[in-house]
Short mmCIF file of the C-alpha atoms (twelve columns), coordinates in Angstrom:
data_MODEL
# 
_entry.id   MODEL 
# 
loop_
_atom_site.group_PDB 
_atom_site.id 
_atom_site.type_symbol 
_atom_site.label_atom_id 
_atom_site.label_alt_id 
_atom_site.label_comp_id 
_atom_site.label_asym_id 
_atom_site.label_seq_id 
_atom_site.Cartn_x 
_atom_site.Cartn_y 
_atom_site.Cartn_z 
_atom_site.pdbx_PDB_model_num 
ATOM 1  C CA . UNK A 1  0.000   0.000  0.000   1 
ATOM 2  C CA . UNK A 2  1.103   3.148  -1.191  1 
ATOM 3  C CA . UNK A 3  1.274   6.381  1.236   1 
ATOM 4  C CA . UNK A 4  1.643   9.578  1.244   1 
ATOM 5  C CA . UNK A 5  2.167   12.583 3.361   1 
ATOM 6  C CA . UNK A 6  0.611   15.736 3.143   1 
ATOM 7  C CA . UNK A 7  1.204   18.699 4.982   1 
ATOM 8  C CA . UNK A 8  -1.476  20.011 6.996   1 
ATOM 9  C CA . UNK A 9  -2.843  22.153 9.899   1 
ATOM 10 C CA . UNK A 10 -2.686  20.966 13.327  1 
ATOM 11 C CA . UNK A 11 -5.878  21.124 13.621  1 
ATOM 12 C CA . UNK A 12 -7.072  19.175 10.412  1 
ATOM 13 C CA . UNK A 13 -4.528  16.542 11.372  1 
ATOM 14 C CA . UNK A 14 -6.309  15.884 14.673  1 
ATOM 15 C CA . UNK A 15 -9.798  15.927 12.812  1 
ATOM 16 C CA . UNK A 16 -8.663  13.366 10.280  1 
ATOM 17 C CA . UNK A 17 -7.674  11.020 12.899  1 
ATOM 18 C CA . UNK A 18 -10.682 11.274 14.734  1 
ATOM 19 C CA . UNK A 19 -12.410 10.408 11.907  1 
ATOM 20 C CA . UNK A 20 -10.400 7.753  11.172  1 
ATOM 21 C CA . UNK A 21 -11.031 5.778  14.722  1 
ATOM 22 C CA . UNK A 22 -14.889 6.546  14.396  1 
ATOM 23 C CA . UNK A 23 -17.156 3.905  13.630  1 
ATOM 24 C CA . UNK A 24 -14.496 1.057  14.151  1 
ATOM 25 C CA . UNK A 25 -17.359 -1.675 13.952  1 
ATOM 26 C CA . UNK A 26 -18.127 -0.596 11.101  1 
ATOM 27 C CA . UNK A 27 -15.042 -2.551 9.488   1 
ATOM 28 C CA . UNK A 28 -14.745 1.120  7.357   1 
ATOM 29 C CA . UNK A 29 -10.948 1.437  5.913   1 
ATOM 30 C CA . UNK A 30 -9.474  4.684  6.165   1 
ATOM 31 C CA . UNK A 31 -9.743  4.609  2.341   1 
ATOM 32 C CA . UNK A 32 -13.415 3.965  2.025   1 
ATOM 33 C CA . UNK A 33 -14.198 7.157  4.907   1 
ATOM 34 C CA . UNK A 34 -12.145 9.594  2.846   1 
ATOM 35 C CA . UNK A 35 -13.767 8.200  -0.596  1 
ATOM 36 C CA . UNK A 36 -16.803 8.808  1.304   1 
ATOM 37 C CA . UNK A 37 -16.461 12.090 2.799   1 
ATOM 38 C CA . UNK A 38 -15.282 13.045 -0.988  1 
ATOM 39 C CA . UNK A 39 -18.765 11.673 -2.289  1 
ATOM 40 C CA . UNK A 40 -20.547 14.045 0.443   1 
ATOM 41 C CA . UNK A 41 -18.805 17.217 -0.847  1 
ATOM 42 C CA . UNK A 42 -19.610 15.550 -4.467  1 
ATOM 43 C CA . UNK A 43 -15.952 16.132 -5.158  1 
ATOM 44 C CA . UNK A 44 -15.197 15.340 -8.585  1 
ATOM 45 C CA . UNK A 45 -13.851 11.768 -9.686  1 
ATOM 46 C CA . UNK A 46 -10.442 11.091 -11.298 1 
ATOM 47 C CA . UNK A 47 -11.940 10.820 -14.879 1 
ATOM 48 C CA . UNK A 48 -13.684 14.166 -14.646 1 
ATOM 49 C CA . UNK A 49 -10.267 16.071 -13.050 1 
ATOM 50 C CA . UNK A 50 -8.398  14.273 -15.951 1 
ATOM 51 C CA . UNK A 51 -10.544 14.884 -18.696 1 
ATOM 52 C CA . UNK A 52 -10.935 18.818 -17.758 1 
ATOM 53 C CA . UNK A 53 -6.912  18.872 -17.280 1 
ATOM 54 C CA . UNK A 54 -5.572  16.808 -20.241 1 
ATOM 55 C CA . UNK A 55 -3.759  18.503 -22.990 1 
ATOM 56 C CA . UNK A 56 -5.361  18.438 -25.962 1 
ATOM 57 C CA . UNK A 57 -4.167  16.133 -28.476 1 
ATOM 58 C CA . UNK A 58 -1.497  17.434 -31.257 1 
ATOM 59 C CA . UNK A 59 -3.211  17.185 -34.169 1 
ATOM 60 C CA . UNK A 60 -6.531  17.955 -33.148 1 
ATOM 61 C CA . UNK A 61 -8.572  21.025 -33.185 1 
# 
């Protein structure tokens, strides 16, 4: 498993591992919350960020 480290606030830090140890009967990875919590804020998916940043193709008008 891949991971990496991002800086943030204090604060945020703290929140994030809260929210991490919540609900541990749930059997909820730490990936699946944050998917989740990116769902809520209907953060957009990998294919929309690529599609909206990809160069456009040489060639192509």
């Amino acid at each position: 498993m891949s991971r990496y480290s991002i800086p943030v606030k204090e604060n945020t830090r703290d929140r994030l591992r809260a929210f991490s140890n919540r609900n541990l009967l749930d059997r909820k990875s730490y990936d699946e919350a944050v998917n989740e919590l990116l769902d809520q804020v209907e953060f957009a998916t990998v294919e929309e960020l690529n599609a909206e940043y990809r160069p456009a193709e040489r060639g192509r008008i």
